[in-house]
Coordinates of C-alpha atoms in Angstrom, one line a residue:
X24 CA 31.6 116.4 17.0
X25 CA 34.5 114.5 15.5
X26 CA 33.7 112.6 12.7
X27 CA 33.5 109.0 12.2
X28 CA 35.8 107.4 9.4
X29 CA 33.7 106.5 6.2
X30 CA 35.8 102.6 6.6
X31 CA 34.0 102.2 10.3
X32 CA 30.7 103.4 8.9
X33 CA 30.5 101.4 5.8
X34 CA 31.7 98.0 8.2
X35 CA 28.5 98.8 10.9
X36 CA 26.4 99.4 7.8
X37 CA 26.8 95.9 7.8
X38 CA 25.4 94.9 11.3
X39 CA 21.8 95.3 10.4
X40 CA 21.3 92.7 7.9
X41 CA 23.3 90.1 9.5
X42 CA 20.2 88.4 11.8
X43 CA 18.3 88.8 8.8
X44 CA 21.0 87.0 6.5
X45 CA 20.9 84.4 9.1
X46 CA 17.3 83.8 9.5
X47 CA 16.7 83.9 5.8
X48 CA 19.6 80.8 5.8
X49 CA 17.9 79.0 8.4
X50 CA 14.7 79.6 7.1
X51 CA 15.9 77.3 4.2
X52 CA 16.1 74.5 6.2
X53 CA 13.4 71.7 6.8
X54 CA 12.8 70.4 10.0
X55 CA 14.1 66.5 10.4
X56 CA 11.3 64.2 9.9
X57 CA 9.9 62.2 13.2
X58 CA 11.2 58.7 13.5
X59 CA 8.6 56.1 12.7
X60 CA 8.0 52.8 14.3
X61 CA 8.6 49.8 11.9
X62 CA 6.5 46.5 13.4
X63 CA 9.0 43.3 13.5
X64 CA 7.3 39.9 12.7
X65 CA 6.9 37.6 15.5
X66 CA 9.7 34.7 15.5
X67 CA 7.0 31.9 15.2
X68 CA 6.1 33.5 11.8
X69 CA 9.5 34.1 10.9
X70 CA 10.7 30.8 11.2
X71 CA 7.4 29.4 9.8
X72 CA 8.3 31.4 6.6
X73 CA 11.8 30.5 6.5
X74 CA 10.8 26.7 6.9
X75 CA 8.3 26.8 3.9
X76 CA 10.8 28.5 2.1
X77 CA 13.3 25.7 2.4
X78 CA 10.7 22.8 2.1
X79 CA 9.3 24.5 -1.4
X80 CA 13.2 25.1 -2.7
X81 CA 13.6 21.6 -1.7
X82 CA 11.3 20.6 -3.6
X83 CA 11.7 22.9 -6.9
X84 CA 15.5 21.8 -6.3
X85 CA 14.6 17.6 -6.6
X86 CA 12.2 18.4 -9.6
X87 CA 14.5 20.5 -11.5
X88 CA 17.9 18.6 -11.2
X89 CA 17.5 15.9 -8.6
X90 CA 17.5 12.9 -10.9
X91 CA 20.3 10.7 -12.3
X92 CA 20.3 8.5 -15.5
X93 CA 21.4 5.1 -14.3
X94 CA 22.2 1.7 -17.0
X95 CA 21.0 -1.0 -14.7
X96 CA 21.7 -4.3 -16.4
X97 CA 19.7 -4.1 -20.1
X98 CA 18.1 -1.4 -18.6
X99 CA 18.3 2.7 -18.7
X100 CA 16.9 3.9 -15.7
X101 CA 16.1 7.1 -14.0
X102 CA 16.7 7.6 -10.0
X103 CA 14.9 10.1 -8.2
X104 CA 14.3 11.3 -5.2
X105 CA 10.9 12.8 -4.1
X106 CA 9.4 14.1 -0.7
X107 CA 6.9 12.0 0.6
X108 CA 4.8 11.0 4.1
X109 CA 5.3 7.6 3.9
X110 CA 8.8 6.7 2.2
X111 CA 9.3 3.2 0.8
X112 CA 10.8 2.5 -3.3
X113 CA 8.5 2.8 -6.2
X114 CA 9.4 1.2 -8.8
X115 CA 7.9 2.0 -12.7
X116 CA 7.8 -0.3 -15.1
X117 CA 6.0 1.2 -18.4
X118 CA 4.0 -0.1 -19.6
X119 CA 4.0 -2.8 -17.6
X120 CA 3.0 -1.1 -14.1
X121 CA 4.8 -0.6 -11.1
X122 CA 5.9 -1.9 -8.0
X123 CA 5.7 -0.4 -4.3
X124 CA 7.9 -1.5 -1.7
X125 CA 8.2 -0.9 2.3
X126 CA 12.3 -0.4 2.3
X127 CA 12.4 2.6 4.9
X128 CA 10.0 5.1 6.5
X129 CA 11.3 8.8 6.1
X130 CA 9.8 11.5 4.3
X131 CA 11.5 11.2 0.8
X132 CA 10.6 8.1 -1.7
X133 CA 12.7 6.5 -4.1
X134 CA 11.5 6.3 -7.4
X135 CA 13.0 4.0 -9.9
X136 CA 11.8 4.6 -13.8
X137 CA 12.7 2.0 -15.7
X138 CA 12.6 4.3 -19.3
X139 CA 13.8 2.0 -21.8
X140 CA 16.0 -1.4 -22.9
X141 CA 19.4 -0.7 -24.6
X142 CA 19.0 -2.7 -27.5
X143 CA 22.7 -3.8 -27.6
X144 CA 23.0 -4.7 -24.2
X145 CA 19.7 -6.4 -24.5
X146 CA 21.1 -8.2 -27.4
X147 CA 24.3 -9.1 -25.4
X148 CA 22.4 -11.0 -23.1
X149 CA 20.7 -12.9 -25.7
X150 CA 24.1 -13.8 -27.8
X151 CA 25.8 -14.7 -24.4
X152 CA 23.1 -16.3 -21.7
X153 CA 26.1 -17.1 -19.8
X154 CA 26.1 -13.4 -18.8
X155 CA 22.9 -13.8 -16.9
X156 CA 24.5 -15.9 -14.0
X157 CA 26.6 -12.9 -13.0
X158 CA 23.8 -10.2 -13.7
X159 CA 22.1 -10.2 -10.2
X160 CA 25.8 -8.8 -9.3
X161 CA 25.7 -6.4 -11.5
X162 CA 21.9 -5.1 -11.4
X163 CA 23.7 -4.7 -7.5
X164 CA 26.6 -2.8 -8.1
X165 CA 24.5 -0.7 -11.2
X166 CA 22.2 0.3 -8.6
X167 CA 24.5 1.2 -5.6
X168 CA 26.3 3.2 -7.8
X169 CA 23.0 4.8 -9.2
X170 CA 22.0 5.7 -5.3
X171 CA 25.7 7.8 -4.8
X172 CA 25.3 9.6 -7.9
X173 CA 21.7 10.6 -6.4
X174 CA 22.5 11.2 -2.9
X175 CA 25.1 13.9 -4.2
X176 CA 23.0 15.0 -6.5
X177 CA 20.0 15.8 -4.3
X178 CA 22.7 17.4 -2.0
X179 CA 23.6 20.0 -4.5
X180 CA 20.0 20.3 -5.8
X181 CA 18.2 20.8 -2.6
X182 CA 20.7 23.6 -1.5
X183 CA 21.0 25.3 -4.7
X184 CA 16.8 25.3 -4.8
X185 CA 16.7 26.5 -1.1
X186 CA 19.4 29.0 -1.5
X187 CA 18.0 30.4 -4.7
X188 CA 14.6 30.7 -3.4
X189 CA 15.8 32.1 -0.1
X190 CA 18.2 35.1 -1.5
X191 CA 14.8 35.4 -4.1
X192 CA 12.7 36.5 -1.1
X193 CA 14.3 38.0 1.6
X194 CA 17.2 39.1 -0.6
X195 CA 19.8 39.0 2.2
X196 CA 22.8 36.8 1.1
X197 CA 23.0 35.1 4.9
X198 CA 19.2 34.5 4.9
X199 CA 19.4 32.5 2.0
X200 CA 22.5 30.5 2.8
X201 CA 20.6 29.7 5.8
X202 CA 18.1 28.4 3.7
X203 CA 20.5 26.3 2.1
X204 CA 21.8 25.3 5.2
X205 CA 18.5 23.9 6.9
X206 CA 17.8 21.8 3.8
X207 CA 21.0 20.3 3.6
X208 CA 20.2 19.1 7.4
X209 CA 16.7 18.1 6.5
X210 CA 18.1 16.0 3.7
X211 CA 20.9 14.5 5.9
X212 CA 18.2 13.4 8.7
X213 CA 16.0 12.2 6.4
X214 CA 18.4 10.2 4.4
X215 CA 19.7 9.4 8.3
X216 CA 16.1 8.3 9.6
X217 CA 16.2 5.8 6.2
X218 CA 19.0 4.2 6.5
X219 CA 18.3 3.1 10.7
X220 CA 14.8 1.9 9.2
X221 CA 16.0 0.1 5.9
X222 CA 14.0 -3.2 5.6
X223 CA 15.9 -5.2 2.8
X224 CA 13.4 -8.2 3.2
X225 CA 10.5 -5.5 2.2
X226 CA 10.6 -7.3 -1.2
X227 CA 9.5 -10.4 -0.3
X228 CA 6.4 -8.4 -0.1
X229 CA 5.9 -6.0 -2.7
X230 CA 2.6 -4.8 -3.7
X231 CA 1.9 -4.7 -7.7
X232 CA -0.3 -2.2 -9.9
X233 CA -0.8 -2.3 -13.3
X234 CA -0.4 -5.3 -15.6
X235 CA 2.1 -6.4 -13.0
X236 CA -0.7 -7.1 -10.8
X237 CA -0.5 -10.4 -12.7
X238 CA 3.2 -11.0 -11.0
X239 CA 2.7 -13.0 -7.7
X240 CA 1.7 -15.9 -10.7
X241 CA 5.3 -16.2 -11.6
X242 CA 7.1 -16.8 -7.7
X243 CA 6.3 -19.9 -7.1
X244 CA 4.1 -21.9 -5.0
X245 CA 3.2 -21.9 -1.2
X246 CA 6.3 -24.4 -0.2
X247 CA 8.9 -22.6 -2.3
X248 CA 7.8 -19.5 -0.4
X249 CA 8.4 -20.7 3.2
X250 CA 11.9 -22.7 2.3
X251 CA 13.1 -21.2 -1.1
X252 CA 13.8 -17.6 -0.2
X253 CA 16.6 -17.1 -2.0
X254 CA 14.9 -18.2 -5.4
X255 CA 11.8 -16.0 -4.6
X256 CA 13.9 -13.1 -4.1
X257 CA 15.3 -13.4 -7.4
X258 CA 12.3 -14.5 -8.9
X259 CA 10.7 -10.9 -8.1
X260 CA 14.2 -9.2 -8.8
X261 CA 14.0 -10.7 -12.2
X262 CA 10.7 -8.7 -12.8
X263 CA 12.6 -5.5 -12.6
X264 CA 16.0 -7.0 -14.1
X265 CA 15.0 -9.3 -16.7
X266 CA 12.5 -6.6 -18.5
X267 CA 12.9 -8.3 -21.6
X268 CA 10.9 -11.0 -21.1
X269 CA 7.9 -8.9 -19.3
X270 CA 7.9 -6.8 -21.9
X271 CA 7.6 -10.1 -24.4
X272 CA 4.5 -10.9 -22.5
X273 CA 2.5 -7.7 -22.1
X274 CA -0.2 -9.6 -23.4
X275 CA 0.2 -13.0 -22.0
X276 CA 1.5 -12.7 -19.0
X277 CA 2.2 -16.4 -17.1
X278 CA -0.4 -17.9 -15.2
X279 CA 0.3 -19.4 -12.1
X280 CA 1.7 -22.5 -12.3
X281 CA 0.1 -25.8 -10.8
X282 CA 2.1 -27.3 -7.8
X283 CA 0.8 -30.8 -6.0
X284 CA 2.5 -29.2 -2.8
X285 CA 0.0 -25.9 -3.0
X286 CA -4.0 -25.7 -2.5
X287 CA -5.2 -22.5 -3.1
X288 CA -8.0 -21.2 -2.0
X289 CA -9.9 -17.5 -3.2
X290 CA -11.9 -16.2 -0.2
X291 CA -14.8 -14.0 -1.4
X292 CA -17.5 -12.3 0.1
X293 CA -20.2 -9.8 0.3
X294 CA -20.4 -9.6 -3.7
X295 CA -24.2 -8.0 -2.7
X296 CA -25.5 -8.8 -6.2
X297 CA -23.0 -7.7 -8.3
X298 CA -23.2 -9.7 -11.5
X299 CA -19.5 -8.2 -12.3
X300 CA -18.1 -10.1 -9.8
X301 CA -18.5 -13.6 -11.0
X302 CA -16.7 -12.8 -14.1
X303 CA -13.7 -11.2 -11.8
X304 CA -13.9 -14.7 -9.8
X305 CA -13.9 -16.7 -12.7
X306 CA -10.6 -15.0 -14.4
X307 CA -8.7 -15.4 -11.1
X308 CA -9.8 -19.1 -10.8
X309 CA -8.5 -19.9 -14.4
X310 CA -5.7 -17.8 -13.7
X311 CA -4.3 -19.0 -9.9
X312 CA -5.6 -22.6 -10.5
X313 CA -7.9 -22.2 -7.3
X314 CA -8.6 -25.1 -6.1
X315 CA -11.3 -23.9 -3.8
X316 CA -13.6 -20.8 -3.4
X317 CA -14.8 -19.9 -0.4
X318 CA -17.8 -17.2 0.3
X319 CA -18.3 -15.9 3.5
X320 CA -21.8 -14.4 3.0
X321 CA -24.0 -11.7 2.1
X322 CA -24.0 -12.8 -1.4
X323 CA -27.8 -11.3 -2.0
X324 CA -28.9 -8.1 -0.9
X325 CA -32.1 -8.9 -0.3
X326 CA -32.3 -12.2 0.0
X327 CA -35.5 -12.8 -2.1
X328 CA -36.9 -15.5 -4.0
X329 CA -36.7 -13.3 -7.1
X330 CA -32.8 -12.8 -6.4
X331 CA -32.5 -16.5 -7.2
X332 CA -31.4 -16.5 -10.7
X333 CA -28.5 -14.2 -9.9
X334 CA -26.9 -17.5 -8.0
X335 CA -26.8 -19.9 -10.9
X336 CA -23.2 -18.8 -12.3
X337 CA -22.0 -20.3 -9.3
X338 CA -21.8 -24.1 -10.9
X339 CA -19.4 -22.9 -13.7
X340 CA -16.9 -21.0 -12.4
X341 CA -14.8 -23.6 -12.2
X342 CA -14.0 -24.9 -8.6
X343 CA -16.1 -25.7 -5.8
X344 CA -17.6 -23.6 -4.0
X345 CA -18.3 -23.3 0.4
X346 CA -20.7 -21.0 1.3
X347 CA -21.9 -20.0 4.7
X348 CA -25.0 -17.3 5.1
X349 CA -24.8 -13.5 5.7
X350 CA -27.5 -11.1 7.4
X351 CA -28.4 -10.2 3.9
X352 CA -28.9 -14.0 2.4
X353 CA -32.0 -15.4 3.7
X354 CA -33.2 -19.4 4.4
X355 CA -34.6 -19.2 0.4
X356 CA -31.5 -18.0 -0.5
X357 CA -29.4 -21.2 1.1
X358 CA -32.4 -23.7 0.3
X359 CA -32.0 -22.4 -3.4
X360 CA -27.8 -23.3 -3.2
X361 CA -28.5 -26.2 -1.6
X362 CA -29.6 -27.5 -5.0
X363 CA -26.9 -26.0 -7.0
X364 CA -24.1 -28.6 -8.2
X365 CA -20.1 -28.0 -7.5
X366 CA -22.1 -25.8 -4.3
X367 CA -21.3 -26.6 -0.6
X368 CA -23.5 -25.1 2.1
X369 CA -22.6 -25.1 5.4
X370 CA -24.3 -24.0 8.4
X371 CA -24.7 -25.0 12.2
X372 CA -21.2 -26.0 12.6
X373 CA -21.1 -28.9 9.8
X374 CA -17.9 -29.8 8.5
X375 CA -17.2 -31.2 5.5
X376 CA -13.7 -31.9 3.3
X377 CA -12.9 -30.2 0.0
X378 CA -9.7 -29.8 -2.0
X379 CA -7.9 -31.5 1.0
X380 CA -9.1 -28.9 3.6
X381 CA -12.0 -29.6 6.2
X382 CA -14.0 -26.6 6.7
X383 CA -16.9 -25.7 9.1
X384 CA -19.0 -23.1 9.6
X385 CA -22.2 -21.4 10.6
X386 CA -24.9 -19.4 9.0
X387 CA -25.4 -15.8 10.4
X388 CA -27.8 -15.8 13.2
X389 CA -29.9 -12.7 11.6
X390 CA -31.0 -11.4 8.7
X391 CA -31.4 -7.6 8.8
X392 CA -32.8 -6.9 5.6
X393 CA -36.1 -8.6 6.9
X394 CA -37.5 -5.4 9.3
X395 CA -40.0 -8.2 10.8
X396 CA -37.2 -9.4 13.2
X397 CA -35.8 -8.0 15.8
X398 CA -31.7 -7.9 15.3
X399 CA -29.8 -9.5 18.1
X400 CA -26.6 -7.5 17.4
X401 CA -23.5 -8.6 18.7
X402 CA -24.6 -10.9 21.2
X403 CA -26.3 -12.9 18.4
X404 CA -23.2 -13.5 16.9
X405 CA -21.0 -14.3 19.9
X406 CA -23.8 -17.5 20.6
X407 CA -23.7 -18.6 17.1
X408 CA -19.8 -18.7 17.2
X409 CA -19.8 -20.4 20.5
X410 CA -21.7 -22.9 18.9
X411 CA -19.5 -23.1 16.1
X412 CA -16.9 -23.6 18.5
X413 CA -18.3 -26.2 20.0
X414 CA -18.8 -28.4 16.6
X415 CA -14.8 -27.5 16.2
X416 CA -14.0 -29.1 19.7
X417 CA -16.2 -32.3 19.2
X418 CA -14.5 -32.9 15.3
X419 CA -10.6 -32.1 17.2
X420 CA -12.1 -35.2 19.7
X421 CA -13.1 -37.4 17.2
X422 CA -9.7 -37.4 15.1
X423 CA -11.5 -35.2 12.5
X424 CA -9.9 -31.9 13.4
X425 CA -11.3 -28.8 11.3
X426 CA -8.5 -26.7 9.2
X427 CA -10.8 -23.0 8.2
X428 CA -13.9 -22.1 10.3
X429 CA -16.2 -19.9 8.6
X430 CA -18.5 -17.7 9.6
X431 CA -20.0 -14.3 8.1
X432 CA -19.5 -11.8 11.4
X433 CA -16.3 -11.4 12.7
X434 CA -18.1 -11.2 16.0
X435 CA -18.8 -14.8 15.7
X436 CA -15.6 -16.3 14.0
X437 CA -13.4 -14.9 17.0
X438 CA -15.2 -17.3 19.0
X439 CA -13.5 -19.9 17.8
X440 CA -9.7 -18.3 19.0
X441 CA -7.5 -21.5 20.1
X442 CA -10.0 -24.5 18.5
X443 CA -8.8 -24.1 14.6
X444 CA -6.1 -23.1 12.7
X445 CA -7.6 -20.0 10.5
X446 CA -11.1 -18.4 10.3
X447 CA -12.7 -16.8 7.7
X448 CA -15.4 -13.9 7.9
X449 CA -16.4 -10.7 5.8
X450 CA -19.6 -8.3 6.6
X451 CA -17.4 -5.0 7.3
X452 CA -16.3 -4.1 3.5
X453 CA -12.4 -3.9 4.4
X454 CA -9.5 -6.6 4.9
X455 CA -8.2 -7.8 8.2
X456 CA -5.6 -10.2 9.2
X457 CA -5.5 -10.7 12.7
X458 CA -3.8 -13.0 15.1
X459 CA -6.4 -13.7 17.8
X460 CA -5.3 -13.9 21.8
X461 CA -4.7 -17.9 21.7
X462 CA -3.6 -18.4 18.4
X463 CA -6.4 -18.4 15.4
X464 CA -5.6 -16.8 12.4
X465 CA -8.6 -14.7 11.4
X466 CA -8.8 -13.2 7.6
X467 CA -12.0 -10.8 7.0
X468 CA -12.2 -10.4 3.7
X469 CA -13.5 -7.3 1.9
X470 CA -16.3 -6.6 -0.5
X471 CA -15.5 -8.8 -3.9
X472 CA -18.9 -7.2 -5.0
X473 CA -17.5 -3.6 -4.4
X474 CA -20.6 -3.3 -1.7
X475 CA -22.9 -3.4 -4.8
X476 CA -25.5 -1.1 -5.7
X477 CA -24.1 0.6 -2.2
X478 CA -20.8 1.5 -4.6
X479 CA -22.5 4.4 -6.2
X480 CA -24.0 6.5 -2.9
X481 CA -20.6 7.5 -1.9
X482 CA -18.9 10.2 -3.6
X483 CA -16.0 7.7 -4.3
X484 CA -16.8 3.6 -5.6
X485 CA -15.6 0.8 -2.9
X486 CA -12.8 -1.2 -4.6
X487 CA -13.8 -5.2 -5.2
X488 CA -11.3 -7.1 -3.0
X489 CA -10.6 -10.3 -2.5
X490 CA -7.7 -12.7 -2.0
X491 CA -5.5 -16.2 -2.6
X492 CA -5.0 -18.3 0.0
X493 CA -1.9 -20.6 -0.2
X494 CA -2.1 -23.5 2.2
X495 CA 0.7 -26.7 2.0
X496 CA -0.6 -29.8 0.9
X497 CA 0.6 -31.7 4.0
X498 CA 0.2 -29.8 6.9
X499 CA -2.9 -28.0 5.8
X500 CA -1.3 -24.6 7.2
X501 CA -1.7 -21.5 5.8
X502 CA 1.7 -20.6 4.4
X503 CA 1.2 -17.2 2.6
X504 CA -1.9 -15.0 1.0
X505 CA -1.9 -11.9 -1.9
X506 CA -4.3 -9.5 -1.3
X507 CA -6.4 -8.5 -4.4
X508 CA -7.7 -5.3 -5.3
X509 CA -9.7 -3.4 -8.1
X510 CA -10.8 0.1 -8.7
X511 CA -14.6 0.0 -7.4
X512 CA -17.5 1.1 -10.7
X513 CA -15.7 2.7 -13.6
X514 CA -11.9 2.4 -12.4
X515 CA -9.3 -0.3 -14.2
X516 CA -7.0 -0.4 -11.9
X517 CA -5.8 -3.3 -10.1
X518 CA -3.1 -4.0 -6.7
X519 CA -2.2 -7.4 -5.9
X520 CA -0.2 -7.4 -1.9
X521 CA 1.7 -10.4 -1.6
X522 CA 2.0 -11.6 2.6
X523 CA 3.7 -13.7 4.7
X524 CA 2.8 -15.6 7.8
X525 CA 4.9 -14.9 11.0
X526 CA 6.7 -17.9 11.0
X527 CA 7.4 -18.4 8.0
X528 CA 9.2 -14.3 7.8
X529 CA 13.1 -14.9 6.9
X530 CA 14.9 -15.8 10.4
X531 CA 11.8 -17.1 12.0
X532 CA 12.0 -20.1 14.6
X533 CA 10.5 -23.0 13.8
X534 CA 6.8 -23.0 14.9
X535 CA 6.2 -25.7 18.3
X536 CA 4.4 -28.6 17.2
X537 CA 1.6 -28.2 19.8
X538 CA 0.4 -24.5 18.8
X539 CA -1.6 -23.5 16.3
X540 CA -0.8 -23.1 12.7
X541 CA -0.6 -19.5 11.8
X542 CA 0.4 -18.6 15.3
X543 CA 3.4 -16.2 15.5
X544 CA 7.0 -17.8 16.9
X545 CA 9.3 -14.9 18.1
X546 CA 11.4 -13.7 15.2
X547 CA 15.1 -13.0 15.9

């Protein structure tokens, strides 16, 4: 047998382990994990959460750096810019109050924080009065340039909050400059949607908080409203503008000065026994020089004999008083004012003249509080003001034509649509102003009394309200009226609305001599 070298047999020695080399090497190796499935959001959710991320970066943005430092006239000021449902200019005045204006509907606010005087400036004004002809142009220019500084300030501060919140939670670089990007187009449309609904003549009725609430005092009286709207412009202007003097009568602010052209009139009503009330009707008499008060019922709550007493402050506050009855005044309660001085009842249509107005009206056909009579509701109401509107028809025909009906239920005041002027009425606890079908202003007035002993079942008190009435002298037309409000049992605060009639709106035609004072006249 020939023999095999020793090199071949030493290389197939090697055969043998080579599978087992191999599966010892593969052996080694794990096997490649099975793929899982990773569950995507839905897009609704997606873009819900990329929305709230840009409306809260938004946000952090304007409260961090969206404000700008602005010298208007004497004044330092701070601009800013803040989301809101409603829109409209807030204006601060510490520690004066504040005053709210309807300029534009969109959902940011302008608010104007009026921080402090500059004392030189101030001091400027006072060495050189001449100055103060040419500060309305400047107050102008001061604040223009305030509002560019802010716009491109906000610009930079809502995309820089957006951004910075965006990259901060999905932590994607293009997630986050979308972020940025969707708040920049936010701001642009609602800075767009402000500017198409700007109302520039929104300060001709502003509405005041505070100490301000005193304000509407100083603009003048009902005639220099309709025909002098220039000077009442710049009469609330210079409540902002001319802080030094505000802020010289923090404690005595003006009262409202006396005009032979003006009667003004303060329409209460359902004070239901609140002795605070009479004190809150006295200040405002002494301090609007009301010529007239008129109460449009549900002055008792019970109307009892032992309520009586509760009336007797009516005889000093200071200006006569009209009175018609409510469902909560009874017959005692009317006998018993009957025979109170500086009083004036008036019931089944009677007219009678006071201040230079005729008034009429009619005491309510039902009084509830008694459980021994059956209510007649609505239709009640609706005879007793077509009776009221008959009286109005027979004074008109006997050249004795009625300027303010009165009666307690609306129900029964809009009865008298198209045969006076203006009617008066309360009973529902919250202000109206309504321009019935043929031309009758109706006011319902809400509760001076702040509902009474009805404020403290509700988990929140019912503001007292009431307001002034501004008629002209001559025509006996109401010309303009400021809404009153208080915070209800334990609040101080206090909101006076100051309101135009139609007609008498900047750019209004000139009403028709034959309709109805009060009655709208298209408005260019």
């Amino acid at each position: 047998m020939a023999r095999v070298p020793a090199a071949v047999t030493k290389a197939l020695g090697h055969l043998p382990r080579a599978p087992r080399a191999l599966a010892r090497r593969y052996a080694t190796r794990r096997p490649s994990p099975t793929p899982e499935l990773v569950t995507q959001p839905h897009p609704w959710t997606r873009a819900l959460g990329l929305v709230t991320v840009v409306l809260l970066g938004t946000w952090l943005g304007l409260l961090v750096v969206g404000n700008v430092r602005v010298p208007v006239g004497p004044m330092n000021t701070t601009m800013t810019l803040r989301p809101s449902v409603t829109g409209g200019t807030k204006i601060n005045v510490s520690p004066l109050g504040a005053l709210q204006l309807d300029s534009h509907i969109a959902p940011v606010r302008l608010d104007v924080n009026v921080d402090q005087l500059d004392p030189v400036r101030a001091q400027a004004l006072v060495d050189h009065p001449e100055r103060l002809s040419g500060l309305q142009d400047e107050v102008a220019q001061d604040v223009t340039d305030g509002t560019r500084d802010l716009a491109v300030r906000s610009c930079v501060a809502v995309v820089t909050g957006a951004t910075a919140l965006g990259l901060a939670v999905y932590r994607r670089p293009r997630r986050a400059l979308a972020a940025g990007g969707l708040a920049l187009t936010l701001l642009a449309a609602s800075g767009g949607t402000a500017y198409a609904t700007w109302n520039p003549e929104s300060v001709l009725e502003p509405k005041f908080s505070g100490l301000l609430s005193s304000a509407p005092s100083l603009v003048g009286n009902a005639r220099s409203i309709v025909t002098e709207f220039d000077v009442y412009q710049k009469e609330l202007a210079r409540l902002v503008t001319n802080v030094t003097k505000l802020y010289d009568a923090t404690s005595t602010l003006p009262a409202y000065a006396p005009d032979p052209t003006t009667i003004r009139v303060l329409h209460v009503s359902d004070i239901h026994l609140n002795p605070a009330s009479w004190k809150i009707i006295a200040s405002l008499v002494d301090q609007y020089k009301v010529d007239v008060i008129v109460d449009s019922g549900d002055t008792m709550d019970h109307g009892t004999a032992a309520e009586n007493g509760f009336l007797d402050p009516i005889e000093n506050l200071g200006a006569p008083y009209v009175w018609v009855r409510g469902n909560h005044d009874s017959r005692v309660t009317q006998r018993y004012l009957e025979g109170l001085k500086n009083v004036h009842v008036l019931d089944d249509g009677e007219a009678q003249r006071i201040a230079g107005l005729r008034f009429a009206g009619i005491g309510d056909p039902q009084f509830t509080p008694d459980r021994s009579q059956i209510a007649g509701g609505d239709a009640a109401n609706e005879l007793a003001g077509a009776r009221l509107a008959t009286s109005l028809r027979d004074q008109k025909a006997a050249g004795t034509p009625v300027d303010v009906a009165i009666a307690h239920e609306p129900v029964a005041a809009r009865q008298t649509d198209g045969e006076v002027p203006l009617a008066l009425a309360g009973h529902i606890h919250h202000p109206e102003m309504e321009l019935l079908p043929y031309g009758t202003r109706l006011r319902v007035e809400g509760s001076t009394g702040g509902s009474g002993l009805r404020a403290i079942e509700g988990k929140h008190p019912d503001p007292i309200q009431t307001s002034i009435l501004y008629f002209d002298r001559d025509t006996r037309r109401l010309q303009a009226w400021d809404e009153i409000e208080l915070g209800g049992l334990g609040l101080t605060t206090a909101e006076v609305s100051r309101h135009l009639v139609e007609e008498n709106q900047p750019g209004a035609t000139e009403s028709p001599t034959n309709s109805p004072a009060g009655s709208p006249t298209p408005t260019p």
